[in-house]
JSON list of C-alpha atoms in Angstrom, two decimals:
[
{"chain": "A", "resi": 171, "resn": "UNK", "atom": "CA", "xyz": [91.83, 90.17, 190.77]},
{"chain": "A", "resi": 172, "resn": "UNK", "atom": "CA", "xyz": [88.92, 92.73, 190.31]},
{"chain": "A", "resi": 173, "resn": "UNK", "atom": "CA", "xyz": [89.15, 94.66, 186.68]},
{"chain": "A", "resi": 174, "resn": "UNK", "atom": "CA", "xyz": [86.80, 97.75, 185.44]},
{"chain": "A", "resi": 175, "resn": "UNK", "atom": "CA", "xyz": [86.30, 97.51, 181.91]},
{"chain": "A", "resi": 176, "resn": "UNK", "atom": "CA", "xyz": [83.27, 98.55, 180.02]},
{"chain": "A", "resi": 177, "resn": "UNK", "atom": "CA", "xyz": [81.92, 96.01, 177.39]},
{"chain": "A", "resi": 178, "resn": "UNK", "atom": "CA", "xyz": [81.75, 96.35, 174.03]},
{"chain": "A", "resi": 179, "resn": "UNK", "atom": "CA", "xyz": [78.78, 94.52, 171.94]},
{"chain": "A", "resi": 180, "resn": "UNK", "atom": "CA", "xyz": [81.15, 92.39, 170.36]},
{"chain": "A", "resi": 181, "resn": "UNK", "atom": "CA", "xyz": [81.62, 91.02, 173.91]},
{"chain": "A", "resi": 182, "resn": "UNK", "atom": "CA", "xyz": [77.73, 89.89, 174.85]},
{"chain": "A", "resi": 183, "resn": "UNK", "atom": "CA", "xyz": [74.27, 89.27, 172.82]},
{"chain": "A", "resi": 184, "resn": "UNK", "atom": "CA", "xyz": [70.82, 90.01, 174.06]},
{"chain": "A", "resi": 185, "resn": "UNK", "atom": "CA", "xyz": [67.96, 87.99, 173.53]},
{"chain": "A", "resi": 186, "resn": "UNK", "atom": "CA", "xyz": [64.10, 89.46, 174.47]},
{"chain": "A", "resi": 187, "resn": "UNK", "atom": "CA", "xyz": [62.05, 86.01, 174.99]},
{"chain": "A", "resi": 188, "resn": "UNK", "atom": "CA", "xyz": [59.16, 87.77, 175.37]},
{"chain": "A", "resi": 189, "resn": "UNK", "atom": "CA", "xyz": [57.67, 90.89, 177.05]},
{"chain": "A", "resi": 190, "resn": "UNK", "atom": "CA", "xyz": [59.18, 91.86, 180.02]},
{"chain": "A", "resi": 191, "resn": "UNK", "atom": "CA", "xyz": [62.28, 89.15, 179.76]},
{"chain": "A", "resi": 192, "resn": "UNK", "atom": "CA", "xyz": [65.47, 89.73, 178.33]},
{"chain": "A", "resi": 193, "resn": "UNK", "atom": "CA", "xyz": [68.53, 87.58, 178.53]},
{"chain": "A", "resi": 194, "resn": "UNK", "atom": "CA", "xyz": [72.18, 88.27, 178.22]},
{"chain": "A", "resi": 195, "resn": "UNK", "atom": "CA", "xyz": [74.63, 85.85, 176.94]},
{"chain": "A", "resi": 196, "resn": "UNK", "atom": "CA", "xyz": [78.37, 86.78, 177.39]},
{"chain": "A", "resi": 197, "resn": "UNK", "atom": "CA", "xyz": [81.37, 86.04, 175.75]},
{"chain": "A", "resi": 198, "resn": "UNK", "atom": "CA", "xyz": [83.43, 83.16, 177.31]},
{"chain": "A", "resi": 199, "resn": "UNK", "atom": "CA", "xyz": [86.30, 84.17, 179.35]},
{"chain": "A", "resi": 200, "resn": "UNK", "atom": "CA", "xyz": [84.62, 87.96, 180.03]},
{"chain": "A", "resi": 201, "resn": "UNK", "atom": "CA", "xyz": [84.13, 87.00, 183.27]},
{"chain": "A", "resi": 202, "resn": "UNK", "atom": "CA", "xyz": [85.86, 83.87, 185.36]},
{"chain": "A", "resi": 203, "resn": "UNK", "atom": "CA", "xyz": [83.12, 83.49, 187.91]},
{"chain": "A", "resi": 204, "resn": "UNK", "atom": "CA", "xyz": [79.66, 84.68, 188.47]},
{"chain": "A", "resi": 205, "resn": "UNK", "atom": "CA", "xyz": [79.58, 88.10, 188.25]},
{"chain": "A", "resi": 206, "resn": "UNK", "atom": "CA", "xyz": [77.87, 90.21, 190.76]},
{"chain": "A", "resi": 207, "resn": "UNK", "atom": "CA", "xyz": [75.07, 92.25, 188.53]},
{"chain": "A", "resi": 208, "resn": "UNK", "atom": "CA", "xyz": [72.64, 94.66, 189.43]},
{"chain": "A", "resi": 209, "resn": "UNK", "atom": "CA", "xyz": [69.57, 96.28, 186.71]},
{"chain": "A", "resi": 210, "resn": "UNK", "atom": "CA", "xyz": [68.19, 100.02, 187.64]},
{"chain": "A", "resi": 211, "resn": "UNK", "atom": "CA", "xyz": [64.49, 100.67, 185.51]},
{"chain": "A", "resi": 212, "resn": "UNK", "atom": "CA", "xyz": [64.69, 103.98, 184.09]},
{"chain": "A", "resi": 213, "resn": "UNK", "atom": "CA", "xyz": [61.84, 106.18, 185.04]},
{"chain": "A", "resi": 214, "resn": "UNK", "atom": "CA", "xyz": [59.30, 107.27, 182.77]},
{"chain": "A", "resi": 215, "resn": "UNK", "atom": "CA", "xyz": [58.41, 109.83, 185.34]},
{"chain": "A", "resi": 216, "resn": "UNK", "atom": "CA", "xyz": [54.48, 108.69, 185.37]},
{"chain": "A", "resi": 217, "resn": "UNK", "atom": "CA", "xyz": [54.42, 104.88, 186.19]},
{"chain": "A", "resi": 218, "resn": "UNK", "atom": "CA", "xyz": [57.00, 103.31, 188.95]},
{"chain": "A", "resi": 219, "resn": "UNK", "atom": "CA", "xyz": [58.99, 100.44, 186.84]},
{"chain": "A", "resi": 220, "resn": "UNK", "atom": "CA", "xyz": [60.87, 97.67, 188.74]},
{"chain": "A", "resi": 221, "resn": "UNK", "atom": "CA", "xyz": [63.50, 95.44, 186.89]},
{"chain": "A", "resi": 222, "resn": "UNK", "atom": "CA", "xyz": [64.67, 91.81, 188.52]},
{"chain": "A", "resi": 223, "resn": "UNK", "atom": "CA", "xyz": [67.78, 89.68, 188.11]},
{"chain": "A", "resi": 224, "resn": "UNK", "atom": "CA", "xyz": [66.03, 86.58, 187.78]},
{"chain": "A", "resi": 225, "resn": "UNK", "atom": "CA", "xyz": [69.08, 84.04, 186.81]},
{"chain": "A", "resi": 226, "resn": "UNK", "atom": "CA", "xyz": [73.52, 84.82, 186.40]},
{"chain": "A", "resi": 227, "resn": "UNK", "atom": "CA", "xyz": [76.38, 82.52, 185.73]},
{"chain": "A", "resi": 228, "resn": "UNK", "atom": "CA", "xyz": [79.65, 83.66, 184.47]},
{"chain": "A", "resi": 229, "resn": "UNK", "atom": "CA", "xyz": [78.18, 83.36, 180.47]},
{"chain": "A", "resi": 230, "resn": "UNK", "atom": "CA", "xyz": [74.35, 85.07, 181.16]},
{"chain": "A", "resi": 231, "resn": "UNK", "atom": "CA", "xyz": [72.28, 86.97, 182.83]},
{"chain": "A", "resi": 232, "resn": "UNK", "atom": "CA", "xyz": [68.99, 87.27, 182.51]},
{"chain": "A", "resi": 233, "resn": "UNK", "atom": "CA", "xyz": [66.54, 90.16, 183.67]},
{"chain": "A", "resi": 234, "resn": "UNK", "atom": "CA", "xyz": [62.74, 90.46, 184.11]},
{"chain": "A", "resi": 235, "resn": "UNK", "atom": "CA", "xyz": [60.76, 93.52, 184.16]},
{"chain": "A", "resi": 236, "resn": "UNK", "atom": "CA", "xyz": [57.31, 95.51, 185.49]},
{"chain": "A", "resi": 237, "resn": "UNK", "atom": "CA", "xyz": [55.96, 98.10, 185.20]},
{"chain": "A", "resi": 238, "resn": "UNK", "atom": "CA", "xyz": [53.17, 99.67, 187.98]},
{"chain": "A", "resi": 239, "resn": "UNK", "atom": "CA", "xyz": [50.48, 99.31, 185.71]},
{"chain": "A", "resi": 240, "resn": "UNK", "atom": "CA", "xyz": [50.89, 95.50, 184.17]},
{"chain": "A", "resi": 241, "resn": "UNK", "atom": "CA", "xyz": [49.53, 93.81, 187.40]},
{"chain": "A", "resi": 242, "resn": "UNK", "atom": "CA", "xyz": [52.51, 92.25, 187.75]},
{"chain": "A", "resi": 243, "resn": "UNK", "atom": "CA", "xyz": [52.17, 90.14, 184.31]},
{"chain": "A", "resi": 244, "resn": "UNK", "atom": "CA", "xyz": [55.71, 91.93, 183.22]},
{"chain": "A", "resi": 245, "resn": "UNK", "atom": "CA", "xyz": [56.11, 95.07, 180.66]},
{"chain": "A", "resi": 246, "resn": "UNK", "atom": "CA", "xyz": [58.86, 95.72, 178.40]},
{"chain": "A", "resi": 247, "resn": "UNK", "atom": "CA", "xyz": [60.86, 98.37, 180.21]},
{"chain": "A", "resi": 248, "resn": "UNK", "atom": "CA", "xyz": [64.27, 100.66, 179.72]},
{"chain": "A", "resi": 249, "resn": "UNK", "atom": "CA", "xyz": [66.50, 99.35, 182.22]},
{"chain": "A", "resi": 250, "resn": "UNK", "atom": "CA", "xyz": [70.57, 99.17, 183.16]},
{"chain": "A", "resi": 251, "resn": "UNK", "atom": "CA", "xyz": [72.37, 96.45, 183.33]},
{"chain": "A", "resi": 252, "resn": "UNK", "atom": "CA", "xyz": [75.72, 96.56, 185.48]},
{"chain": "A", "resi": 253, "resn": "UNK", "atom": "CA", "xyz": [77.39, 93.78, 185.88]},
{"chain": "A", "resi": 254, "resn": "UNK", "atom": "CA", "xyz": [81.12, 93.27, 187.93]},
{"chain": "A", "resi": 255, "resn": "UNK", "atom": "CA", "xyz": [83.21, 90.11, 189.04]},
{"chain": "A", "resi": 256, "resn": "UNK", "atom": "CA", "xyz": [86.78, 88.63, 188.24]},
{"chain": "A", "resi": 257, "resn": "UNK", "atom": "CA", "xyz": [88.09, 88.57, 185.18]}
]
């Protein structure tokens, strides 16, 4: 059974691993199995931006982000992250 619920700040923590690299640690029990996650880079109306899910498990998600001007090395870019899965 799938459920719809928004996470509260106590359900996860965020770690800045370096430029363009973020990890989200999700509290145990939020997802019963590996969720399906999607990220969307937010535009600054100047440069193209992209985000990519690097890894996903039931308790962690790692996201990397890029901007058109970084030559593929990674940039800190605003993004939205959505994960859905069984509770």
